[in-house]
């Protein structure tokens, strides 16, 4: 029966390369591999999955042998033949050997898991052009959520500021309209919220002064800083979500000045700013203790809070100051609103992404080597 | 194929080296994972309670020992049964200083040796944590476990300190002398 060994092995090796075998086995591995990580300790479920795998392989082999008429005895003998020990065949038979070798099975599953993850990363990248932030740094889910909350918080603060600015401009303008003298305008910048805030202040002040001193009729352009396009992971579909730019109201003498329509709008002006700030703080306190934020984040938050306070004071001062003095505003279409900056992938992010990719490749290599 | 697949795989692998399947059991905090890592010459300073299981292959006197360390917490113990099939040796680890749980650990061991899968399987008991002043001597523990009543299997009790490794090698030598040579 020595002649049998060769064709039996070749037949089975052929079967192990056929779709009848590959599809169900690959299906099984892809479905079950997600729990397999590269931690040193094994989860109890691994054993259960290994048992299921053993059952699947047994069933498939049994069916095939029945189909082609190989009996168990022939199979055993073939497996004992020197031919079965050849390197090439050992590779082909690896999925069968894995039924009895937990560590081999485990590394196959870990490898499959890494493959799927890389595939998913590729797909996301192809679709979006870049990976969302939550996938580029290797931090755990909790801190990602916290970061997301922080981003939302910043967004809320920014919007409340915009709302406040608009309201401020509107009030000033109303006064100006009544008194037909002087004007104010708020400048804007698309260089991010911090820049916008810092630039708004001096511009306004200068304008106010300039108007008062020279009595120049000045056009006014109230431009709200547009929300920079920013991806908020976890919101909506796979495409990066660009927040709608705040509408830029065109204001003139005759036009009534409706409160600007802003998302998340419940209150207007000063009260809104204060309420938002408080709410933001409260949220920050819940999601993450203030002291745990990075120095930069703390700074930003404090700057923002301080700025809002200043704004409020300035407004009150301005109101008092401007009562006697007036300036007639002139109708003027507002300047173009700054275009929303495209979703930016900073150099840093790109580096981080590459590091992660590199790590994944390395992990994959290691797994395969095993 | 039934149990046939197992023998097919055995043949496929080609018996280049003999393999032993060893399960390491015992109550939580007995020192099973420390013992396993000591056997594999790994760092034993940062070991946390095992929630699942650990497997390591250790080479010893020309053999490959596949050692399975399953967590010993009460909620995991029901899973022990699933790891007993085709076992060549049971290593049972006891915290010799945890007198309050001697009875509990004795009960667990007696349930284990009654398992069908462990019928006739030799038992090596490690009386661990002998470095602690309040540790009971191995002989006392053997008596408490009624090891002398075992008639259907080989058994041995070995005093040890898994943390320092003292006594561990003696236990392994016993395995090589008494189990490995008898396995065909």
Coordinates of C-alpha atoms in Angstrom, one line a residue:
Chain A
X1 CA 0.0 0.0 0.0
X2 CA 3.0 2.2 -0.1
X3 CA 1.9 3.6 -3.4
X4 CA -1.3 4.8 -1.8
X5 CA 0.5 7.2 0.5
X6 CA 1.5 9.5 -2.3
X7 CA -1.8 9.9 -4.0
X8 CA -3.7 10.1 -0.7
X9 CA -1.5 12.9 0.5
X10 CA -1.5 14.7 -2.8
X11 CA -5.3 14.4 -3.0
X12 CA -5.7 15.8 0.5
X13 CA -3.2 18.5 -0.1
X14 CA -5.1 19.4 -3.2
X15 CA -8.3 19.6 -1.2
X16 CA -6.7 21.8 1.4
X17 CA -6.0 24.3 -1.4
X18 CA -9.5 24.1 -2.9
X19 CA -12.4 26.5 -2.3
X20 CA -14.4 23.7 -0.7
X21 CA -11.8 23.8 2.2
X22 CA -10.5 27.4 2.0
X23 CA -13.8 29.2 2.1
X24 CA -15.3 27.6 5.2
X25 CA -12.0 27.7 7.1
X26 CA -11.3 31.3 6.2
X27 CA -14.9 32.2 7.1
X28 CA -14.5 30.6 10.4
X29 CA -11.2 32.4 11.1
X30 CA -12.4 35.8 10.0
X31 CA -15.5 35.4 12.1
X32 CA -13.8 34.3 15.3
X33 CA -10.4 36.0 15.2
X34 CA -11.5 39.4 16.6
X35 CA -11.1 38.3 20.2
X36 CA -7.5 37.0 19.7
X37 CA -5.0 39.7 20.8
X38 CA -1.3 39.3 21.4
X39 CA -1.6 39.4 25.2
X40 CA 0.5 36.9 26.9
X41 CA -2.5 35.5 28.8
X42 CA -5.1 33.5 26.9
X43 CA -8.8 34.1 27.3
X44 CA -11.0 31.1 28.2
X45 CA -13.0 31.7 24.9
X46 CA -9.9 30.8 22.9
X47 CA -10.3 27.2 24.0
X48 CA -13.9 27.1 23.0
X49 CA -13.1 28.5 19.6
X50 CA -10.2 26.0 19.2
X51 CA -12.7 23.2 19.9
X52 CA -15.1 24.6 17.3
X53 CA -12.2 24.8 14.8
X54 CA -11.2 21.2 15.5
X55 CA -14.8 20.1 14.9
X56 CA -15.0 22.0 11.6
X57 CA -11.7 20.6 10.3
X58 CA -12.8 17.1 11.3
X59 CA -16.1 17.4 9.5
X60 CA -14.5 18.8 6.4
X61 CA -11.8 16.1 6.2
X62 CA -14.3 13.4 6.9
X63 CA -16.7 14.5 4.2
X64 CA -13.9 14.8 1.7
X65 CA -12.4 11.4 2.4
X66 CA -15.8 9.9 2.1
X67 CA -16.4 11.6 -1.2
X68 CA -13.1 10.4 -2.8
X69 CA -13.0 7.1 -1.1
X70 CA -10.0 7.4 1.2
X71 CA -10.5 5.4 4.4
X72 CA -9.0 6.2 7.8
X73 CA -6.4 3.5 7.6
X74 CA -5.1 4.8 4.3
X75 CA -5.0 8.3 5.7
X76 CA -3.1 7.2 8.8
X77 CA -0.5 5.3 6.8
X78 CA -0.1 8.2 4.4
X79 CA 0.5 10.6 7.3
X80 CA 3.2 8.3 8.6
X81 CA 5.1 8.1 5.4
X82 CA 8.3 10.0 4.9
X83 CA 6.6 11.9 2.1
X84 CA 4.3 13.5 4.7
X85 CA 7.3 15.0 6.5
X86 CA 8.5 17.1 3.6
X87 CA 8.6 20.8 4.3
X88 CA 6.2 21.7 1.5
X89 CA 3.5 19.4 2.8
X90 CA 4.0 20.4 6.4
X91 CA 3.1 23.9 5.3
X92 CA 0.0 22.8 3.5
X93 CA -1.0 20.7 6.5
X94 CA -0.6 23.5 8.9
X95 CA -4.3 24.2 9.3
X96 CA -4.8 20.6 10.2
X97 CA -1.9 20.5 12.6
X98 CA -3.4 23.6 14.3
X99 CA -6.3 21.4 15.5
X100 CA -4.0 19.8 18.0
X101 CA -1.5 22.6 18.6
X102 CA -3.2 25.4 20.5
X103 CA -0.2 27.8 20.2
X104 CA -0.1 27.3 16.4
X105 CA -3.8 27.9 16.3
X106 CA -3.6 31.0 18.4
X107 CA -0.9 32.5 16.3
X108 CA -2.9 31.8 13.1
X109 CA -5.9 33.6 14.7
X110 CA -3.8 36.6 15.9
X111 CA -2.3 36.9 12.5
X112 CA -5.7 36.8 10.9
X113 CA -6.9 39.5 13.3
X114 CA -3.9 41.8 12.4
X115 CA -4.6 41.2 8.7
X116 CA -8.2 42.3 9.1
X117 CA -7.2 45.3 11.1
X118 CA -4.7 46.4 8.4
X119 CA -7.4 45.9 5.8
X120 CA -9.8 48.0 7.7
X121 CA -7.3 50.7 8.1
X122 CA -6.6 50.7 4.4
X123 CA -10.2 50.9 3.5
X124 CA -10.8 53.8 5.9
X125 CA -7.8 55.6 4.4
X126 CA -8.9 55.0 0.9
X127 CA -12.4 56.4 1.6
X128 CA -11.4 59.3 3.7
X129 CA -8.0 60.2 2.5
X130 CA -6.8 60.1 6.0
X131 CA -7.5 58.2 9.2
X132 CA -9.8 59.8 11.8
X133 CA -7.9 61.0 14.8
X134 CA -9.2 58.2 16.9
X135 CA -7.4 55.7 14.8
X136 CA -4.1 57.4 14.5
X137 CA -3.0 57.4 18.1
X138 CA -2.7 54.2 20.0
X139 CA -4.5 55.4 23.2
X140 CA -7.3 53.4 24.7
X141 CA -10.9 54.0 24.0
X142 CA -11.6 55.9 27.2
X143 CA -9.1 58.6 26.5
X144 CA -10.3 58.7 22.9
X145 CA -13.8 59.4 24.2
X146 CA -12.5 62.0 26.5
X147 CA -10.6 63.6 23.7
X148 CA -13.7 63.6 21.6
X149 CA -15.6 65.2 24.4
X150 CA -12.9 67.8 24.7
X151 CA -13.2 68.5 21.0
X152 CA -17.0 68.9 21.3
X153 CA -16.5 71.1 24.3
X154 CA -14.1 73.3 22.4
X155 CA -16.5 73.5 19.5
X156 CA -19.3 74.5 21.9
X157 CA -17.1 77.2 23.4
X158 CA -16.2 78.4 20.0
X159 CA -19.8 78.6 18.9
X160 CA -20.9 80.4 22.0
X161 CA -18.2 82.9 21.3
X162 CA -19.3 83.3 17.7
X163 CA -22.8 83.8 18.9
X164 CA -21.7 86.2 21.4
X165 CA -19.6 88.2 18.9
X166 CA -22.5 88.4 16.6
X167 CA -24.8 89.5 19.3
X168 CA -22.3 92.0 20.4
X169 CA -21.9 93.4 16.9
X170 CA -25.7 93.5 16.5
X171 CA -26.2 95.5 19.7
X172 CA -23.4 97.9 18.9
X173 CA -24.9 98.3 15.5
X174 CA -28.4 98.9 16.8
X175 CA -27.0 101.6 19.0
X176 CA -25.1 103.0 16.1
X177 CA -28.2 103.0 14.0
X178 CA -30.1 104.8 16.6
X179 CA -27.4 107.4 17.0
X180 CA -26.2 107.4 13.5
X181 CA -22.6 107.7 14.3
X182 CA -19.6 105.4 14.6
X183 CA -19.4 101.8 13.9
X184 CA -17.7 98.7 14.9
X185 CA -16.7 95.7 13.2
X186 CA -15.3 92.5 14.3
X187 CA -12.5 91.1 12.4
X188 CA -12.1 87.5 11.8
X189 CA -9.5 85.1 11.0
X190 CA -9.5 81.6 9.8
X191 CA -6.4 80.7 11.7
X192 CA -8.3 78.7 14.3
X193 CA -10.4 79.8 17.2
X194 CA -7.6 81.0 19.4
X195 CA -6.3 83.3 16.7
X196 CA -9.7 84.5 15.9
X197 CA -10.3 85.5 19.5
X198 CA -7.1 87.2 19.9
X199 CA -7.4 89.2 16.8
X200 CA -11.0 90.2 17.3
X201 CA -10.2 92.2 20.3
X202 CA -7.6 94.8 19.1
X203 CA -9.4 95.2 15.8
X204 CA -12.6 96.1 17.5
X205 CA -11.0 98.5 19.8
X206 CA -9.1 100.3 17.1
X207 CA -12.2 100.6 15.0
X208 CA -14.1 102.0 17.8
X209 CA -11.5 104.6 18.5
X210 CA -10.9 105.4 14.9
X211 CA -14.5 106.1 14.4
X212 CA -14.8 108.2 17.4
X213 CA -11.8 110.2 16.6
X214 CA -12.3 110.8 13.0
X215 CA -16.0 110.6 12.8
X216 CA -15.6 108.6 9.7
X217 CA -18.6 106.8 8.4
X218 CA -17.5 103.4 8.3
X219 CA -18.9 100.4 6.7
X220 CA -19.3 97.5 8.9
X221 CA -18.7 94.0 8.1
X222 CA -19.6 91.6 10.7
X223 CA -17.9 88.4 9.8
X224 CA -18.2 85.5 12.0
X225 CA -15.3 83.2 12.2
X226 CA -16.4 80.2 10.3
X227 CA -16.1 76.9 12.1
X228 CA -13.0 75.2 10.7
X229 CA -13.9 72.0 9.0
X230 CA -13.1 69.4 11.5
X231 CA -13.6 65.7 11.6
X232 CA -15.5 64.6 14.6
X233 CA -15.1 60.9 14.7
X234 CA -18.1 59.0 15.8
X235 CA -20.4 61.4 14.1
X236 CA -22.3 60.2 11.2
X237 CA -21.0 58.1 8.3
X238 CA -17.5 57.3 7.2
X239 CA -16.9 60.5 5.4
X240 CA -15.4 63.3 7.4
X241 CA -18.1 65.5 8.7
X242 CA -17.6 69.2 8.0
X243 CA -19.4 71.4 10.4
X244 CA -21.6 73.9 8.7
X245 CA -20.1 77.3 8.6
X246 CA -22.0 79.8 10.7
X247 CA -24.1 82.0 8.4
X248 CA -22.6 85.3 7.9
X249 CA -25.3 87.9 8.4
X250 CA -25.3 90.9 6.1
X251 CA -26.2 93.9 8.0
X252 CA -27.2 97.3 7.0
X253 CA -29.1 100.3 8.3
X254 CA -32.5 99.4 7.0
X255 CA -32.2 95.8 7.7
X256 CA -33.6 94.5 10.9
X257 CA -31.0 92.4 12.5
X258 CA -32.3 89.0 13.2
X259 CA -30.4 87.0 15.7
X260 CA -27.9 84.8 13.7
X261 CA -29.0 81.3 13.2
X262 CA -26.5 79.0 14.8
X263 CA -26.8 75.4 15.6
X264 CA -27.1 74.5 19.2
X265 CA -28.8 77.8 19.7
X266 CA -31.0 78.2 22.7
X267 CA -30.0 81.5 24.2
X268 CA -28.4 84.5 22.7
X269 CA -25.6 86.8 23.5
X270 CA -24.1 87.3 26.8
X271 CA -26.3 85.0 28.7
X272 CA -25.6 82.3 26.2
X273 CA -21.9 82.8 26.4
X274 CA -22.0 82.5 30.2
X275 CA -24.3 79.6 30.2
X276 CA -22.2 77.8 27.7
X277 CA -19.0 78.4 29.5
X278 CA -20.5 77.2 32.7
X279 CA -22.0 74.2 31.1
X280 CA -18.7 73.5 29.3
X281 CA -16.8 73.6 32.6
X282 CA -19.3 71.3 34.2
X283 CA -18.9 68.9 31.4
X284 CA -15.2 69.1 31.5
X285 CA -15.4 68.4 35.1
X286 CA -17.4 65.3 34.5
X287 CA -15.6 63.9 31.6
X288 CA -12.1 64.7 32.8
X289 CA -10.8 66.5 35.8
X290 CA -9.4 69.8 34.9
X291 CA -6.1 68.9 36.4
X292 CA -5.7 65.9 34.1
X293 CA -5.9 67.9 31.0
X294 CA -2.6 68.7 29.3
X295 CA -1.0 72.0 30.1
X296 CA -1.9 73.3 26.7
X297 CA -5.5 72.3 27.0
X298 CA -5.7 73.8 30.5
X299 CA -4.3 77.0 29.1
X300 CA -6.7 77.1 26.2
X301 CA -9.6 76.5 28.4
X302 CA -8.5 79.2 30.8
X303 CA -7.7 81.6 28.0
X304 CA -11.1 81.1 26.6
X305 CA -12.8 81.6 29.9
X306 CA -10.8 84.7 30.6
X307 CA -11.5 86.0 27.1
X308 CA -15.2 85.6 27.5
X309 CA -15.1 87.5 30.7
X310 CA -13.1 90.2 29.2
X311 CA -15.5 90.4 26.3
X312 CA -18.4 90.9 28.6
X313 CA -16.6 93.7 30.5
X314 CA -15.6 95.3 27.3
X315 CA -19.1 95.3 26.0
X316 CA -20.4 97.0 29.1
X317 CA -17.7 99.5 29.0
X318 CA -18.3 100.1 25.3
X319 CA -22.0 100.6 25.8
X320 CA -21.3 103.3 28.4
X321 CA -18.7 104.9 26.3
X322 CA -20.6 105.0 23.1
X323 CA -23.8 106.4 24.5
X324 CA -22.8 110.0 23.8
X325 CA -20.9 109.3 20.7
X326 CA -22.5 107.9 17.6
X327 CA -21.5 106.9 14.2
X328 CA -23.7 106.4 11.2
X329 CA -23.2 103.1 9.6
X330 CA -23.3 102.7 5.9
X331 CA -24.8 99.8 4.2
X332 CA -22.2 97.6 2.9
X333 CA -22.1 94.0 1.8
X334 CA -19.9 92.1 4.0
X335 CA -16.6 90.8 3.0
X336 CA -16.2 87.3 2.0
X337 CA -16.2 84.9 4.8
X338 CA -13.1 83.0 5.1
X339 CA -13.2 79.7 3.4
X340 CA -13.4 76.7 5.7
X341 CA -10.0 75.2 5.9
X342 CA -9.9 71.7 4.5
X343 CA -9.6 68.8 6.9
X344 CA -6.0 69.2 7.8
X345 CA -3.6 66.3 8.3
X346 CA -0.8 67.8 10.1
X347 CA 2.7 66.6 9.8
X348 CA 2.5 65.3 13.3
X349 CA -0.6 63.3 12.6
X350 CA 1.0 61.9 9.5
X351 CA 4.0 60.8 11.5
X352 CA 1.8 59.2 14.1
X353 CA -0.1 57.4 11.4
X354 CA 3.0 56.1 9.9
X355 CA 4.4 55.0 13.2
X356 CA 1.2 53.0 13.8
X357 CA 1.3 51.5 10.4
X358 CA 4.9 50.5 10.9
X359 CA 4.0 48.9 14.2
X360 CA 1.2 46.9 12.7
X361 CA 3.5 45.7 9.9
X362 CA 6.0 44.6 12.4
X363 CA 3.5 42.8 14.4
X364 CA 2.2 41.1 11.4
X365 CA 5.7 40.0 10.4
X366 CA 6.4 38.7 13.9
X367 CA 3.2 36.7 13.8
X368 CA 3.9 35.2 10.5
X369 CA 7.4 34.3 11.5
X370 CA 6.0 32.3 14.4
Chain B
X1 CA -12.6 10.5 12.4
X2 CA -13.6 10.7 16.0
X3 CA -10.5 10.7 18.1
X4 CA -8.6 9.8 14.9
X5 CA -7.7 13.3 14.0
X6 CA -5.5 13.4 17.1
X7 CA -3.5 10.4 16.0
X8 CA -3.4 11.7 12.4
X9 CA -1.8 14.9 13.6
X10 CA 0.6 13.0 15.9
X11 CA 1.7 11.1 12.9
X12 CA 1.9 14.1 10.7
X13 CA 4.1 15.9 13.1
X14 CA 6.5 13.0 13.1
X15 CA 7.6 12.2 16.6
X16 CA 10.8 14.2 16.4
X17 CA 10.6 14.9 20.1
X18 CA 8.4 13.5 22.8
X19 CA 5.7 15.8 24.1
X20 CA 4.0 15.8 27.5
X21 CA 0.8 17.6 28.2
X22 CA 0.8 19.0 31.8
X23 CA -2.0 20.9 33.5
X24 CA -1.2 23.2 36.4
X25 CA -4.1 23.6 38.8
X26 CA -4.8 24.8 42.3
X27 CA -6.7 27.6 44.1
X28 CA -6.2 31.2 43.2
X29 CA -3.1 32.8 44.6
X30 CA -1.4 29.4 45.0
X31 CA 1.4 30.4 42.7
X32 CA 0.6 28.5 39.5
X33 CA 1.6 31.3 37.1
X34 CA 4.7 32.1 39.0
X35 CA 5.7 28.4 38.8
X36 CA 5.0 28.3 35.1
X37 CA 7.0 31.4 34.4
X38 CA 9.8 30.1 36.6
X39 CA 9.9 26.9 34.5
X40 CA 10.1 29.0 31.4
X41 CA 12.8 31.2 32.9
X42 CA 10.7 34.3 32.7
X43 CA 10.4 37.3 35.0
X44 CA 8.2 36.5 38.0
X45 CA 8.1 39.9 39.6
X46 CA 5.0 41.2 37.9
X47 CA 2.3 38.5 37.9
X48 CA -1.3 39.4 38.2
X49 CA -4.3 37.0 39.0
X50 CA -4.9 34.9 35.9
X51 CA -8.4 35.5 34.4
X52 CA -7.9 33.0 31.6
X53 CA -5.0 30.6 31.1
X54 CA -1.4 30.5 30.1
X55 CA 0.4 27.9 28.0
X56 CA 4.1 27.5 27.7
X57 CA 6.3 24.9 26.1
X58 CA 9.3 24.0 28.2
X59 CA 12.2 21.8 27.0
X60 CA 13.3 19.3 29.7
X61 CA 15.6 16.3 29.2
X62 CA 15.0 16.1 25.5
X63 CA 11.2 16.4 25.8
X64 CA 8.8 19.2 25.1
X65 CA 6.6 19.9 28.1
X66 CA 3.4 21.7 27.1
X67 CA 2.3 23.2 30.4
X68 CA -1.2 24.7 30.8
X69 CA -1.8 27.0 33.7
X70 CA -5.5 27.7 34.2
X71 CA -6.8 30.5 36.5
X72 CA -7.8 29.3 40.0
X73 CA -10.5 31.8 41.0
X74 CA -13.7 30.2 42.0
X75 CA -15.6 31.4 39.0
X76 CA -13.0 29.9 36.6
X77 CA -12.7 26.5 38.3
X78 CA -15.7 25.0 36.4
X79 CA -13.6 25.5 33.2
X80 CA -10.8 23.2 34.5
X81 CA -12.6 20.2 33.1
X82 CA -12.2 21.4 29.6
X83 CA -8.4 21.2 29.8
X84 CA -8.0 17.7 31.1
X85 CA -8.3 15.7 27.9
X86 CA -5.1 13.8 26.9
X87 CA -3.3 15.1 30.0
X88 CA -0.1 13.2 30.9
X89 CA 0.4 14.8 34.3
X90 CA -1.4 16.9 36.8
X91 CA 0.6 19.4 38.8
X92 CA -1.4 20.7 41.8
X93 CA -0.1 23.8 43.5
X94 CA -0.9 24.7 47.1
X95 CA -0.2 27.8 49.1
X96 CA 1.3 26.2 52.2
X97 CA 0.7 29.2 54.3
X98 CA -3.0 29.5 53.5
X99 CA -4.2 27.1 56.2
X100 CA -7.7 28.5 56.1
X101 CA -8.2 27.1 52.7
X102 CA -6.6 23.7 53.1
X103 CA -10.0 22.1 53.2
X104 CA -11.1 23.9 50.1
X105 CA -8.0 23.0 48.1
X106 CA -8.4 19.4 49.3
X107 CA -11.9 19.2 48.0
X108 CA -10.9 20.6 44.7
X109 CA -8.1 18.1 44.3
X110 CA -10.4 15.2 45.2
X111 CA -12.9 16.3 42.6
X112 CA -10.2 16.5 40.0
X113 CA -8.8 13.1 40.6
X114 CA -12.3 11.7 40.2
X115 CA -12.5 13.1 36.7
X116 CA -12.6 10.5 33.9
X117 CA -10.0 12.3 31.9
X118 CA -7.5 12.2 34.7
X119 CA -8.0 8.5 35.4
X120 CA -4.6 7.0 36.3
X121 CA -2.8 10.3 35.5
X122 CA 0.1 10.9 37.9
X123 CA -0.1 13.9 40.3
X124 CA 2.7 16.1 41.5
X125 CA 1.7 18.4 44.4
X126 CA 3.9 21.4 45.0
X127 CA 3.7 22.7 48.6
X128 CA 4.5 26.2 47.6
X129 CA 5.5 29.3 49.5
X130 CA 7.8 27.4 51.9
X131 CA 9.8 30.6 52.3
X132 CA 7.0 32.0 54.5
X133 CA 7.4 31.4 58.3
X134 CA 3.9 30.1 58.8
X135 CA 4.0 27.6 55.9
X136 CA 3.0 24.1 56.8
X137 CA 5.6 21.3 56.0
X138 CA 4.9 19.2 52.9
X139 CA 4.4 16.1 54.9
X140 CA 1.6 17.7 56.9
X141 CA -0.1 18.8 53.7
X142 CA 0.2 15.4 52.2
X143 CA -1.5 13.9 55.1
X144 CA -4.3 16.5 55.0
X145 CA -4.9 15.7 51.3
X146 CA -4.9 12.0 52.0
X147 CA -2.4 11.4 49.3
X148 CA -1.4 8.1 50.8
X149 CA -4.8 6.7 49.9
X150 CA -4.2 7.1 46.2
X151 CA -3.9 3.6 44.8
X152 CA -4.5 4.0 41.1
X153 CA -1.8 6.5 40.2
X154 CA 1.7 7.8 41.0
X155 CA 1.9 10.8 43.2
X156 CA 4.5 13.0 44.8
X157 CA 4.6 16.0 47.0
X158 CA 7.4 18.5 46.7
X159 CA 8.1 21.4 49.0
X160 CA 9.1 24.5 47.0
X161 CA 9.2 28.2 46.7
X162 CA 8.2 29.2 43.1
X163 CA 9.4 32.7 43.6
X164 CA 13.0 31.7 44.2
X165 CA 12.8 28.5 42.3
X166 CA 13.8 26.4 45.3
X167 CA 12.5 22.9 45.0
X168 CA 11.0 23.4 41.6
X169 CA 13.8 21.5 39.8
X170 CA 13.4 18.6 42.1
X171 CA 9.8 18.3 41.1
X172 CA 10.7 18.4 37.4
X173 CA 13.3 15.7 37.9
X174 CA 10.7 13.5 39.4
X175 CA 8.5 14.1 36.3
X176 CA 11.3 13.1 34.0
X177 CA 12.2 10.0 36.0
X178 CA 8.7 8.7 36.5
X179 CA 6.4 9.9 33.8
X180 CA 8.4 10.7 30.7
X181 CA 10.2 7.3 30.6
X182 CA 6.9 5.5 30.9
X183 CA 5.1 7.3 28.2
X184 CA 5.2 5.7 24.8

